[in-house]
């Protein structure tokens, strides 16, 4: 399932390799896993591994183990719970390896829990198989990453094309508005010139038709002749 490189608590330059594998082909629960040189870990028992004063809930502790041990980071909530979590390995020669989960906040380190891996001389370490599985997993991740990058480039190209089209539309709109303003200004200047020409020529401005009709309809008063 996975191979982890965990730094030693007493020497950050050194590390411990931890191999994680399902207890069965179809495990009953996500965290029913076998960890190097142990009898395994049952999801139903993981709360016993958490420190009593750990500043995290049971569900957060479960999420931390899934992200750290199983490298399941696809769930944003679980990934957020495991953010800033560190794991160190405390070594007791020929006795056990203890994986310590901790979190540092504002310079204060808090222990969340630990997983003790007792020494087992009969446990065979299959480094070649582990490395092969790790490389296969790495290739799978690389392929997924390349596919995601290709999709991202396609979306970026589409986005750029839409941006270019929008820019062209805005430019065409501005040019159209400018053309209309020029035509309106030209028409207005022609009207003004025509008015000035009439004023210089002494032309009379005709009265509106309604006023003309009123003048025509005025009654004629007849004057009687005297005597």
XYZ file of C-alpha atoms in Angstrom:
227
model
C 0.000 0.000 0.000
C 2.774 2.418 0.854
C 6.307 3.044 2.053
C 7.030 5.888 4.474
C 10.322 7.574 5.298
C 10.156 8.823 8.880
C 13.068 10.732 10.494
C 14.533 9.390 13.733
C 13.805 11.407 16.851
C 17.429 11.223 18.039
C 18.993 11.921 14.631
C 17.140 13.897 11.974
C 19.739 12.865 9.383
C 18.719 9.208 9.781
C 15.337 7.675 9.106
C 13.126 4.628 9.471
C 11.333 2.946 6.587
C 7.788 1.970 7.451
C 5.828 -0.353 5.205
C 2.030 -0.180 5.275
C -0.130 -2.962 3.823
C -3.763 -4.103 4.239
C -4.324 -6.890 6.780
C -6.495 -8.630 4.189
C -7.233 -8.252 0.488
C -10.523 -6.601 1.384
C -10.021 -5.034 4.792
C -13.156 -4.369 6.828
C -12.043 -0.799 7.576
C -9.647 1.681 6.007
C -7.148 1.573 8.872
C -7.085 -2.223 9.238
C -3.452 -2.368 8.123
C -0.237 -4.223 8.796
C 2.757 -2.091 9.686
C 6.325 -3.397 9.537
C 7.131 -5.989 12.262
C 3.815 -5.649 14.042
C 0.698 -7.709 14.371
C -1.076 -4.866 12.655
C -3.409 -2.099 13.608
C -7.188 -2.292 13.871
C -9.266 0.767 13.115
C -11.443 -0.096 16.110
C -8.378 0.315 18.368
C -6.837 3.500 16.987
C -8.282 5.714 19.741
C -6.070 3.820 22.236
C -3.051 5.171 20.349
C -4.085 8.787 20.896
C -2.632 10.727 23.822
C -5.128 11.646 26.534
C -4.199 15.334 26.260
C -4.091 15.382 22.459
C -5.644 18.624 21.107
C -7.691 16.794 18.491
C -10.983 14.941 18.313
C -11.297 11.208 17.660
C -12.406 11.864 14.069
C -9.464 14.240 13.513
C -7.053 11.629 14.899
C -8.472 9.046 12.511
C -8.092 11.502 9.609
C -4.471 12.212 10.638
C -3.609 8.494 10.579
C -5.275 8.020 7.181
C -3.401 10.948 5.636
C -0.001 10.193 7.227
C 0.021 6.385 7.047
C -2.130 5.749 3.976
C -1.251 8.997 2.177
C -4.903 9.692 1.435
C -4.930 13.421 0.740
C -7.828 13.622 -1.713
C -10.316 14.569 1.020
C -9.825 18.314 1.805
C -11.180 18.005 5.366
C -8.856 15.112 6.228
C -5.906 16.883 4.615
C -6.679 19.986 6.693
C -6.753 17.916 9.907
C -3.276 16.534 9.129
C -1.783 19.891 8.152
C 1.343 20.680 10.176
C 1.533 17.171 11.688
C 5.028 15.695 12.073
C 6.041 12.085 12.686
C 9.289 10.972 14.307
C 10.659 7.531 15.100
C 12.039 6.818 18.575
C 14.384 3.818 18.419
C 14.944 1.291 21.212
C 17.636 -1.010 19.824
C 16.417 -4.601 19.456
C 13.273 -3.691 21.383
C 10.909 -1.496 19.405
C 10.364 1.478 17.149
C 7.822 4.036 18.280
C 6.232 6.370 15.732
C 5.376 9.636 17.483
C 2.773 11.975 15.988
C 3.089 15.605 17.076
C 2.088 19.116 16.126
C 3.862 22.415 16.741
C 1.731 25.507 17.284
C 3.286 28.906 18.072
C 6.516 27.216 19.149
C 4.730 24.750 21.441
C 4.978 21.059 20.486
C 2.044 18.862 21.456
C 2.076 15.082 21.303
C -0.995 13.674 19.579
C -0.313 9.980 19.898
C 2.098 7.181 19.087
C 2.311 3.776 17.478
C 4.721 1.256 18.987
C 6.294 -1.303 16.643
C 7.947 -4.096 18.703
C 11.058 -5.786 17.358
C 10.463 -9.128 15.646
C 13.465 -11.162 14.518
C 11.269 -13.413 12.385
C 9.917 -10.486 10.385
C 11.539 -10.491 6.966
C 12.244 -7.081 5.460
C 11.586 -7.227 1.719
C 13.245 -4.007 0.629
C 13.346 -4.986 -3.050
C 9.588 -5.582 -3.164
C 8.932 -2.427 -1.169
C 11.019 -0.328 -3.531
C 9.301 -1.869 -6.551
C 5.863 -1.088 -5.135
C 6.969 2.424 -4.222
C 8.309 3.064 -7.741
C 5.077 1.750 -9.288
C 3.085 4.078 -7.049
C 5.399 6.949 -7.975
C 4.907 6.265 -11.701
C 1.144 6.197 -11.179
C 1.267 9.570 -9.421
C 3.490 10.990 -12.171
C 1.038 9.814 -14.833
C -1.871 11.339 -12.916
C 0.056 14.590 -12.531
C 0.865 14.748 -16.256
C -2.788 14.144 -17.112
C -3.867 16.874 -14.698
C -1.284 19.269 -16.154
C -2.505 18.533 -19.691
C -6.099 19.234 -18.631
C -4.950 22.429 -16.926
C -3.152 23.613 -20.075
C -6.292 22.932 -22.142
C -8.438 24.929 -19.724
C -5.878 27.749 -19.706
C -5.919 27.803 -23.528
C -9.734 27.971 -23.521
C -9.646 30.738 -20.936
C -7.102 32.708 -22.976
C -9.195 32.286 -26.127
C -12.288 33.599 -24.333
C -10.264 36.515 -22.954
C -9.032 37.374 -26.470
C -12.587 37.208 -27.848
C -13.842 39.448 -25.053
C -11.059 41.937 -25.744
C -11.979 41.979 -29.452
C -15.658 42.580 -28.612
C -14.789 45.435 -26.266
C -12.515 46.963 -28.913
C -15.219 46.643 -31.608
C -17.774 48.221 -29.243
C -15.461 51.152 -28.518
C -14.754 51.655 -32.235
C -18.487 51.548 -33.025
C -19.266 54.085 -30.289
C -16.469 56.351 -31.543
C -17.797 56.124 -35.116
C -21.339 57.007 -33.984
C -20.058 59.998 -32.014
C -18.119 61.235 -35.046
C -21.202 60.940 -37.274
C -23.389 62.699 -34.712
C -20.818 65.482 -34.316
C -20.599 65.911 -38.109
C -24.394 66.077 -38.450
C -24.644 68.584 -35.605
C -21.987 70.805 -37.182
C -23.830 70.711 -40.519
C -27.067 71.834 -38.810
C -25.259 74.653 -37.019
C -23.642 75.788 -40.273
C -27.013 75.813 -42.043
C -28.568 77.912 -39.253
C -25.704 80.426 -39.400
C -26.074 80.633 -43.181
C -29.799 81.438 -42.856
C -29.075 84.081 -40.235
C -26.510 85.812 -42.460
C -28.891 85.762 -45.458
C -31.746 87.407 -43.518
C -33.985 84.442 -44.042
C -37.180 84.320 -42.074
C -38.134 81.437 -39.985
C -41.534 80.113 -40.913
C -44.166 80.005 -38.218
C -45.468 76.648 -37.151
C -48.479 75.389 -39.166
C -50.808 75.569 -36.176
C -50.248 79.322 -35.818
C -50.873 79.838 -39.529
C -54.251 78.132 -39.354
C -55.316 80.229 -36.365
C -54.464 83.398 -38.330
C -56.449 82.265 -41.362
C -59.503 81.437 -39.243
C -59.764 84.897 -37.573
C -63.289 86.406 -38.293
C -63.542 89.430 -40.569
C -65.386 92.366 -38.905
C -67.565 94.309 -41.417
C -67.875 98.079 -40.925
C -71.290 99.635 -41.544
C -71.384 102.694 -43.739
C -72.826 105.868 -42.191
C -76.075 107.383 -43.349
